[in-house]
Amino acid sequence: MKNIRFAAAAAVAVVAGAVAMGGPASAGPLSAARPTAHAAPAMPANGTTARVAAATLAKSGAWGKARPVPGLVALNRGATQR
Amino acid sequence: MSCASPGNCVATGRYTDAHRHLQVFITEEKNGAWGNARSVPGLAALNKSDADAFAVSCASPGNCALTGGYTDAHRHFHVFVTDEKKGTWQNAHMLSFGKLDPGGTEIAFSMSCGSPGNCALAGSYFTADGNEQAFVAEANPDPVAYVADERGGWDPAQQVFGGTGDFNISGFAELNSVSCGSPANCAAAGDYITASNTKLAFVVNEVSGSWGNAMRVPGIATLATAGFAEVGSVSCASPGNCVVGGTYEGAHGNQLFVADQSTSTSTVLTLSAATARAGHEQTEKISVQVRPRASGVPDGTVTVKAGNTTVCVITLAGGKGACALRATQLRPGSYQLTAGYGGDAVYSGSASAARKLTVTR
């Protein structure tokens, strides 16, 4: 449970003013860092109209099962020996 | 860092000012040229000690959003947001948590903009009471997962709730990543501590501006036999079509997982026979099956056509269905039959390959 302890420690550091959250701050924005322009469809400028259009079109989708990254287990054999 | 187009990017980070306080800067690349780094407008008035940059997302060149954190006069840590509108950064302001009333520590881990002025951010706040000393003394305050939407202006943050049964994120839960396939259609992912003190990954979907209940990433408990999994990132190419990735500890040590979310389906059309005799066409049974790419069972109807003429409409049950031709439905000749699935709230429609049916005299 080392990560639980890390989270607690990070929180304490924040309150203490150290703002020691470099990990999450840099790791988090992977999605934000992606070019979003391609994902933004041509939507009406009016917010309400945009939401109505989205309500008409959006599908929620279904999540498939988690699976190991293909081929990685064979490469990452050292992980078992730790 | 976020790039809206080639040569048009925004980067953020923190610096130490003359008072030895951490502050947040923005630097912008326009048409391939990086400008000078500058302070986030309005943040100096909010920040009484140290601030940090969390995430930036650009929907188009000159239209970005930035989130970070700052320390107020009571040494509480809050989330700030600021928007760039047509190349001009607005003053930073505190993200409202409304009635959630966190104990004084709020963190945003990720932000994504589906279009200018339509963004989402995800993070955690801490439930410890507002007393700083009590909070620091608390050995393990549980973070609570939240999301917040920008729809023109920023809505107050809302707590993410789990489903029922064995999945419950009312304790420790962190949201590490959010991605929007389009405005108001996003997915966020994080990890939580289970009742049996294992750590597993979860996802939560926003559809047309409404966030649903969080759900455990399907199959992650089976992979993470050592009881540990964490989300790294989620990314959505379009609404309902995302992928989440992270790490888990299983039979082969520490490994990485991926899981896909998909709206895609495929429709299969099957004829009981390639020929039918005119006037006796009721012997021809037409079967359809709609298969999701990811998981689940599609609902809705499938329309079977011979050319442009509708032959029958089948209501799916368990993703399957069938119909029979009427005795004198088709004139003698050759027909190309196709099946078209119209989709439902979860899945997109799809069409089958054509099947040839010959009606003989």
Coordinates of C-alpha atoms in Angstrom, one line a residue:
Chain A
M1 CA 0.0 0.0 0.0
K2 CA 2.9 2.3 -0.6
N3 CA 0.8 4.5 -2.9
I4 CA -1.7 5.1 -0.2
R5 CA 1.0 6.3 2.0
F6 CA 2.4 8.5 -0.8
A7 CA -0.9 10.2 -1.4
A8 CA -1.3 11.0 2.3
A9 CA 2.2 12.3 2.4
A10 CA 1.6 14.5 -0.6
A11 CA -1.5 15.9 0.9
V12 CA 0.4 16.8 4.1
A13 CA 3.1 18.4 2.0
V14 CA 0.6 20.5 0.2
V15 CA -0.9 21.8 3.5
A16 CA 2.6 22.5 4.8
G17 CA 3.2 24.7 1.8
A18 CA 5.6 22.4 0.0
V19 CA 3.3 21.8 -3.0
A20 CA 5.1 18.6 -3.6
M21 CA 2.8 17.3 -6.4
G22 CA 5.2 17.3 -9.3
G23 CA 4.3 13.7 -10.1
P24 CA 0.6 14.0 -10.6
A25 CA 0.8 17.5 -12.1
S26 CA 3.2 16.3 -14.8
A27 CA 1.7 12.9 -15.3
G28 CA -1.9 14.0 -15.3
P29 CA -2.2 16.2 -18.4
L30 CA -1.4 13.4 -20.8
S31 CA -5.0 13.8 -22.1
A32 CA -4.7 17.5 -21.9
A33 CA -1.5 17.5 -23.8
R34 CA -3.0 15.7 -26.8
P35 CA -4.0 17.9 -29.6
T36 CA -7.6 18.5 -28.9
A37 CA -8.4 20.3 -32.1
H38 CA -9.1 17.1 -34.0
A39 CA -11.5 15.9 -31.4
A40 CA -13.6 19.1 -31.4
P41 CA -16.4 18.7 -33.9
A42 CA -18.0 21.7 -35.5
M43 CA -20.5 22.7 -32.8
P44 CA -22.7 25.7 -32.7
A45 CA -21.3 28.7 -30.8
N46 CA -24.4 28.9 -28.6
G47 CA -23.8 26.7 -25.5
T48 CA -27.4 25.6 -25.2
T49 CA -27.7 24.6 -28.8
A50 CA -24.4 22.8 -28.5
R51 CA -25.6 20.7 -25.6
V52 CA -28.8 19.8 -27.4
A53 CA -26.8 18.7 -30.4
A54 CA -24.6 16.7 -28.2
A55 CA -27.6 15.1 -26.5
T56 CA -28.9 14.0 -29.8
L57 CA -25.6 12.5 -31.0
A58 CA -23.8 11.1 -28.0
K59 CA -23.5 7.4 -27.3
S60 CA -22.2 6.4 -23.9
G61 CA -20.2 3.4 -25.3
A62 CA -19.2 0.3 -23.3
W63 CA -15.9 -0.5 -21.6
G64 CA -14.2 -3.7 -22.6
K65 CA -12.1 -5.7 -20.2
A66 CA -8.7 -4.6 -19.1
R67 CA -5.9 -6.6 -20.7
P68 CA -2.1 -6.5 -20.5
V69 CA -0.4 -4.3 -23.0
P70 CA 0.1 -6.8 -25.8
G71 CA 3.7 -8.1 -25.9
L72 CA 4.8 -6.2 -22.9
V73 CA 4.7 -9.1 -20.4
A74 CA 7.2 -11.0 -22.6
L75 CA 9.5 -8.0 -22.6
N76 CA 9.1 -7.0 -19.0
R77 CA 10.2 -10.4 -17.6
G78 CA 12.4 -8.7 -15.0
A79 CA 9.3 -7.4 -13.2
T80 CA 8.5 -11.0 -11.9
Q81 CA 12.0 -11.3 -10.5
R82 CA 11.9 -8.2 -8.3
Chain B
M1 CA 1.7 21.4 -22.3
S2 CA -1.0 21.4 -24.9
C3 CA -0.8 22.1 -28.7
A4 CA -3.9 23.1 -30.6
S5 CA -2.2 22.9 -33.9
P6 CA 1.4 22.6 -35.2
G7 CA 3.4 25.5 -33.9
N8 CA 0.6 26.7 -31.5
C9 CA 1.2 25.4 -28.0
V10 CA 0.9 26.5 -24.4
A11 CA 3.2 25.3 -21.6
T12 CA 2.9 26.0 -17.9
G13 CA 5.0 25.4 -14.9
R14 CA 6.0 27.1 -11.7
Y15 CA 8.7 29.5 -10.6
T16 CA 10.0 31.0 -7.4
D17 CA 9.3 34.8 -7.1
A18 CA 11.3 37.4 -5.2
H19 CA 9.4 36.5 -2.0
R20 CA 10.4 32.9 -2.4
H21 CA 6.9 32.0 -3.2
L22 CA 6.0 29.5 -5.9
Q23 CA 4.0 31.0 -8.7
V24 CA 2.6 29.7 -12.0
F25 CA 3.8 30.9 -15.4
I26 CA 2.3 30.5 -18.9
T27 CA 4.4 30.5 -22.0
E28 CA 2.9 30.4 -25.5
E29 CA 4.1 29.4 -28.9
K30 CA 2.3 31.2 -31.7
N31 CA 3.0 30.2 -35.3
G32 CA 6.2 28.5 -34.2
A33 CA 7.6 31.3 -32.1
W34 CA 7.7 31.0 -28.3
G35 CA 6.8 34.2 -26.4
N36 CA 8.1 35.3 -23.0
A37 CA 6.9 33.4 -20.0
R38 CA 4.5 35.4 -17.8
S39 CA 2.6 35.1 -14.6
V40 CA -1.0 33.8 -14.6
P41 CA -3.1 36.9 -14.5
G42 CA -4.9 37.4 -11.1
L43 CA -3.1 34.6 -9.4
A44 CA -0.8 36.8 -7.3
A45 CA -3.9 38.2 -5.6
L46 CA -5.2 34.8 -4.7
N47 CA -1.9 33.1 -3.8
K48 CA -0.5 33.9 -0.3
S49 CA 2.2 31.4 -0.3
D50 CA 2.8 28.7 -2.9
A51 CA 1.0 27.8 -6.1
D52 CA 1.4 25.0 -8.6
A53 CA 0.4 24.3 -12.2
F54 CA -1.7 21.2 -12.8
A55 CA -2.8 21.0 -16.4
V56 CA -3.5 23.0 -19.5
S57 CA -5.7 22.2 -22.5
C58 CA -6.1 24.0 -25.8
A59 CA -9.2 23.5 -27.9
S60 CA -7.9 25.8 -30.7
P61 CA -5.0 28.3 -31.1
G62 CA -5.6 31.1 -28.7
N63 CA -8.4 29.3 -26.8
C64 CA -7.0 27.3 -23.9
A65 CA -7.8 26.6 -20.3
L66 CA -5.4 26.2 -17.4
T67 CA -5.8 24.8 -13.9
G68 CA -3.5 24.8 -10.9
G69 CA -3.5 25.3 -7.2
Y70 CA -2.7 28.1 -4.7
T71 CA -2.5 28.6 -1.0
D72 CA -4.8 31.1 0.6
A73 CA -4.3 33.2 3.7
H74 CA -5.5 30.3 5.9
R75 CA -2.9 28.0 4.3
H76 CA -5.6 26.1 2.5
F77 CA -4.9 24.8 -0.9
H78 CA -7.5 25.6 -3.6
V79 CA -7.9 24.9 -7.3
F80 CA -7.8 27.8 -9.7
V81 CA -8.9 28.0 -13.3
T82 CA -8.3 30.5 -16.0
D83 CA -9.3 30.6 -19.6
E84 CA -7.6 32.1 -22.7
K85 CA -10.2 33.6 -25.0
K86 CA -9.0 34.6 -28.5
G87 CA -5.5 35.0 -27.3
T88 CA -6.1 36.8 -24.0
W89 CA -5.8 35.1 -20.7
Q90 CA -8.5 36.0 -18.2
N91 CA -7.9 36.4 -14.5
A92 CA -7.5 33.2 -12.5
H93 CA -10.3 32.5 -10.1
M94 CA -11.0 29.8 -7.5
L95 CA -12.9 26.7 -8.7
S96 CA -16.1 26.5 -6.6
F97 CA -16.8 23.4 -4.7
G98 CA -20.3 24.5 -3.7
K99 CA -21.8 22.4 -1.1
L100 CA -19.0 19.9 -1.1
D101 CA -17.1 22.1 1.4
P102 CA -13.8 20.3 1.3
G103 CA -11.5 20.5 4.3
G104 CA -9.2 22.9 2.6
T105 CA -7.1 20.9 0.2
E106 CA -8.2 20.5 -3.4
I107 CA -6.1 19.2 -6.3
A108 CA -6.9 19.0 -10.0
F109 CA -4.9 16.3 -11.8
S110 CA -6.1 16.7 -15.4
M111 CA -8.1 19.0 -17.7
S112 CA -9.5 18.5 -21.2
C113 CA -11.3 20.9 -23.5
G114 CA -13.8 19.6 -26.1
S115 CA -14.1 23.1 -27.6
P116 CA -13.3 26.6 -26.6
G117 CA -15.1 27.3 -23.3
N118 CA -16.2 23.7 -22.9
C119 CA -13.7 21.9 -20.7
A120 CA -13.7 19.4 -17.9
L121 CA -11.2 18.8 -15.0
A122 CA -10.8 16.0 -12.6
G123 CA -9.1 15.6 -9.3
S124 CA -9.5 15.0 -5.6
Y125 CA -10.2 16.9 -2.5
F126 CA -9.6 15.9 1.1
T127 CA -12.4 15.3 3.6
A128 CA -10.4 16.1 6.7
D129 CA -11.9 18.9 8.6
G130 CA -10.7 22.4 8.0
N131 CA -8.4 22.5 11.1
E132 CA -5.0 22.5 9.6
Q133 CA -3.3 21.0 12.6
A134 CA -5.9 18.2 12.9
F135 CA -5.5 17.6 9.2
V136 CA -1.7 17.3 9.3
A137 CA -2.0 15.0 12.3
E138 CA -4.5 12.8 10.4
A139 CA -2.5 9.7 9.3
N140 CA -4.5 9.0 6.2
P141 CA -7.2 11.4 5.1
D142 CA -9.2 10.0 2.3
P143 CA -9.2 11.9 -1.0
V144 CA -12.6 12.2 -2.7
A145 CA -12.8 12.1 -6.5
Y146 CA -14.5 15.1 -8.2
V147 CA -15.1 16.4 -11.7
A148 CA -16.0 19.9 -12.8
D149 CA -17.3 21.2 -16.1
E150 CA -16.9 24.4 -17.9
R151 CA -19.9 25.3 -20.1
G152 CA -19.2 28.9 -20.9
G153 CA -18.3 29.4 -17.2
W154 CA -17.1 26.9 -14.7
D155 CA -19.7 24.9 -12.8
P156 CA -19.0 24.0 -9.2
A157 CA -17.2 20.7 -8.7
Q158 CA -19.3 17.6 -8.2
Q159 CA -18.3 14.5 -6.3
V160 CA -18.0 11.3 -8.3
F161 CA -20.1 8.4 -6.9
G162 CA -19.7 4.7 -7.3
G163 CA -22.3 2.2 -8.1
T164 CA -23.8 -0.4 -5.8
G165 CA -22.7 -3.8 -4.7
D166 CA -19.1 -4.6 -4.4
F167 CA -18.0 -1.4 -6.1
N168 CA -17.9 1.6 -3.8
I169 CA -15.7 4.6 -4.0
S170 CA -17.0 6.4 -1.0
G171 CA -13.6 6.0 0.7
F172 CA -10.2 6.8 -0.9
A173 CA -10.7 7.7 -4.5
E174 CA -8.5 9.7 -6.9
L175 CA -9.3 10.9 -10.4
N176 CA -6.0 11.1 -12.3
S177 CA -7.1 11.8 -15.8
V178 CA -10.0 13.2 -17.9
S179 CA -10.5 13.5 -21.6
C180 CA -13.3 14.9 -23.7
G181 CA -14.3 13.3 -27.0
S182 CA -16.5 16.4 -27.7
P183 CA -18.0 19.2 -25.5
A184 CA -19.8 17.7 -22.6
N185 CA -18.9 14.1 -23.5
C186 CA -15.9 13.1 -21.5
A187 CA -14.4 10.2 -19.5
A188 CA -12.4 10.3 -16.4
A189 CA -10.3 7.6 -14.7
G190 CA -8.7 7.0 -11.4
D191 CA -8.2 4.5 -8.6
Y192 CA -9.8 3.7 -5.3
I193 CA -9.3 1.6 -2.2
T194 CA -11.7 -1.3 -1.9
A195 CA -13.3 -2.6 1.2
S196 CA -10.6 -5.4 1.3
N197 CA -7.9 -2.7 1.2
T198 CA -6.8 -3.4 -2.4
K199 CA -6.4 -0.6 -4.9
L200 CA -8.2 -0.8 -8.2
A201 CA -8.9 1.3 -11.3
F202 CA -12.2 2.9 -12.1
V203 CA -13.7 5.0 -14.9
V204 CA -16.7 7.4 -15.0
N205 CA -18.4 8.7 -18.2
E206 CA -20.0 12.0 -19.0
V207 CA -22.7 11.8 -21.7
S208 CA -24.3 15.0 -22.9
G209 CA -23.2 16.9 -19.9
S210 CA -24.3 14.4 -17.2
W211 CA -21.7 12.4 -15.3
G212 CA -22.8 8.8 -14.5
N213 CA -21.7 6.5 -11.7
A214 CA -18.1 5.4 -11.6
M215 CA -17.5 1.8 -12.4
R216 CA -14.5 -0.5 -11.8
V217 CA -12.5 -1.0 -15.0
P218 CA -13.9 -4.4 -16.2
G219 CA -11.5 -7.2 -15.7
I220 CA -8.9 -5.3 -13.6
A221 CA -9.5 -7.3 -10.4
T222 CA -8.7 -10.4 -12.3
L223 CA -5.5 -9.0 -13.7
A224 CA -4.3 -7.3 -10.5
T225 CA -4.0 -10.5 -8.4
A226 CA -1.7 -8.7 -6.0
G227 CA -4.5 -6.2 -5.3
F228 CA -2.9 -3.2 -6.9
A229 CA -3.8 -1.2 -10.0
E230 CA -3.5 2.5 -10.8
V231 CA -4.7 4.6 -13.7
G232 CA -2.1 6.5 -15.7
S233 CA -4.3 8.2 -18.3
V234 CA -7.5 8.2 -20.3
S235 CA -7.9 9.5 -23.8
C236 CA -11.0 9.9 -25.9
A237 CA -11.0 10.1 -29.7
S238 CA -14.8 10.7 -29.9
P239 CA -17.7 10.5 -27.5
G240 CA -17.9 7.0 -26.0
N241 CA -14.7 5.9 -27.7
C242 CA -11.9 6.1 -25.2
V243 CA -9.0 4.1 -23.8
V244 CA -7.7 3.9 -20.3
G245 CA -4.2 2.7 -19.4
G246 CA -2.4 2.2 -16.2
T247 CA -0.3 -0.2 -14.1
Y248 CA -1.2 -3.3 -12.2
E249 CA 0.6 -5.9 -10.1
G250 CA -0.3 -9.4 -11.1
A251 CA 1.0 -12.8 -11.8
H252 CA 3.9 -11.3 -13.7
G253 CA 4.9 -8.6 -11.4
N254 CA 4.3 -4.9 -12.3
Q255 CA 2.8 -4.7 -15.7
L256 CA 0.7 -2.3 -17.8
F257 CA -2.9 -2.6 -18.8
V258 CA -5.2 -1.0 -21.4
A259 CA -9.0 -1.1 -21.7
D260 CA -11.1 0.2 -24.6
Q261 CA -14.4 1.9 -24.5
S262 CA -16.3 1.7 -27.7
T263 CA -19.6 2.5 -29.3
S264 CA -18.9 0.4 -32.3
T265 CA -21.0 -2.6 -33.4
S266 CA -21.0 -5.0 -36.3
T267 CA -24.2 -6.5 -37.7
V268 CA -24.3 -10.0 -39.1
L269 CA -27.2 -11.1 -41.4
T270 CA -27.9 -14.8 -42.0
L271 CA -30.3 -16.4 -44.4
S272 CA -31.7 -19.8 -43.7
A273 CA -31.4 -20.6 -47.5
A274 CA -30.0 -18.8 -50.5
T275 CA -33.2 -19.5 -52.5
A276 CA -36.9 -19.4 -51.8
R277 CA -39.8 -20.3 -54.0
A278 CA -42.3 -17.6 -54.9
G279 CA -45.5 -17.9 -53.0
H280 CA -43.7 -20.0 -50.3
E281 CA -41.3 -17.4 -49.1
Q282 CA -42.3 -17.9 -45.5
T283 CA -39.8 -20.7 -45.3
E284 CA -37.0 -18.2 -45.5
K285 CA -35.9 -17.3 -42.0
I286 CA -33.8 -14.1 -41.7
S287 CA -31.5 -13.9 -38.6
V288 CA -29.5 -11.0 -37.4
Q289 CA -27.0 -10.5 -34.6
V290 CA -25.5 -7.2 -33.4
R291 CA -22.0 -7.6 -31.8
P292 CA -20.5 -4.8 -29.8
R293 CA -16.7 -4.2 -30.3
A294 CA -16.1 -3.8 -26.5
S295 CA -18.7 -5.4 -24.3
G296 CA -22.4 -5.5 -23.4
V297 CA -25.6 -6.4 -25.3
P298 CA -27.0 -3.9 -27.9
D299 CA -30.7 -3.1 -27.8
G300 CA -32.9 -1.5 -30.4
T301 CA -34.1 -2.6 -33.8
V302 CA -32.6 -3.9 -37.1
T303 CA -34.2 -3.1 -40.4
V304 CA -33.8 -5.7 -43.1
K305 CA -34.1 -4.4 -46.6
A306 CA -34.1 -5.9 -50.1
G307 CA -32.6 -3.1 -52.1
N308 CA -34.5 -0.1 -50.9
T309 CA -37.6 -2.0 -49.8
T310 CA -38.0 -2.9 -46.1
V311 CA -38.6 -6.6 -45.7
C312 CA -38.9 -6.6 -41.9
V313 CA -38.0 -4.8 -38.7
I314 CA -36.5 -7.0 -36.0
T315 CA -36.5 -6.0 -32.3
L316 CA -33.3 -7.3 -30.7
A317 CA -33.4 -9.6 -27.7
G318 CA -30.0 -10.4 -26.2
G319 CA -28.4 -8.8 -29.3
K320 CA -30.2 -11.2 -31.7
G321 CA -33.4 -11.5 -33.6
A322 CA -35.1 -13.1 -36.6
C323 CA -38.0 -12.7 -38.9
A324 CA -39.6 -14.7 -41.7
L325 CA -40.7 -13.5 -45.1
R326 CA -44.4 -13.4 -45.8
A327 CA -45.6 -16.0 -48.3
T328 CA -45.9 -13.6 -51.3
Q329 CA -43.6 -10.8 -50.2
L330 CA -41.1 -10.8 -53.1
R331 CA -41.5 -11.3 -56.8
P332 CA -39.3 -13.8 -58.5
G333 CA -35.8 -12.5 -59.0
S334 CA -32.5 -11.9 -57.2
Y335 CA -32.2 -9.6 -54.3
Q336 CA -29.4 -8.2 -52.2
L337 CA -30.6 -8.3 -48.6
T338 CA -28.9 -6.0 -46.0
A339 CA -29.5 -5.5 -42.3
G340 CA -29.1 -2.1 -40.7
Y341 CA -28.9 -1.6 -36.9
G342 CA -30.0 1.8 -35.8
G343 CA -28.0 2.0 -32.5
D344 CA -29.2 2.7 -29.0
A345 CA -28.2 4.9 -26.1
V346 CA -24.9 3.1 -25.8
Y347 CA -24.0 1.8 -29.2
S348 CA -23.7 3.3 -32.7
G349 CA -25.5 1.7 -35.6
S350 CA -23.9 -0.6 -38.2
A351 CA -24.8 -2.3 -41.4
S352 CA -24.3 -5.9 -42.4
A353 CA -22.7 -7.2 -45.6
A354 CA -25.3 -7.9 -48.4
R355 CA -26.6 -11.5 -48.7
K356 CA -28.1 -12.6 -52.0
L357 CA -31.5 -14.1 -52.0
T358 CA -33.0 -15.7 -55.1
V359 CA -36.8 -16.1 -55.4
T360 CA -37.7 -18.7 -57.9
R361 CA -40.9 -19.3 -59.8

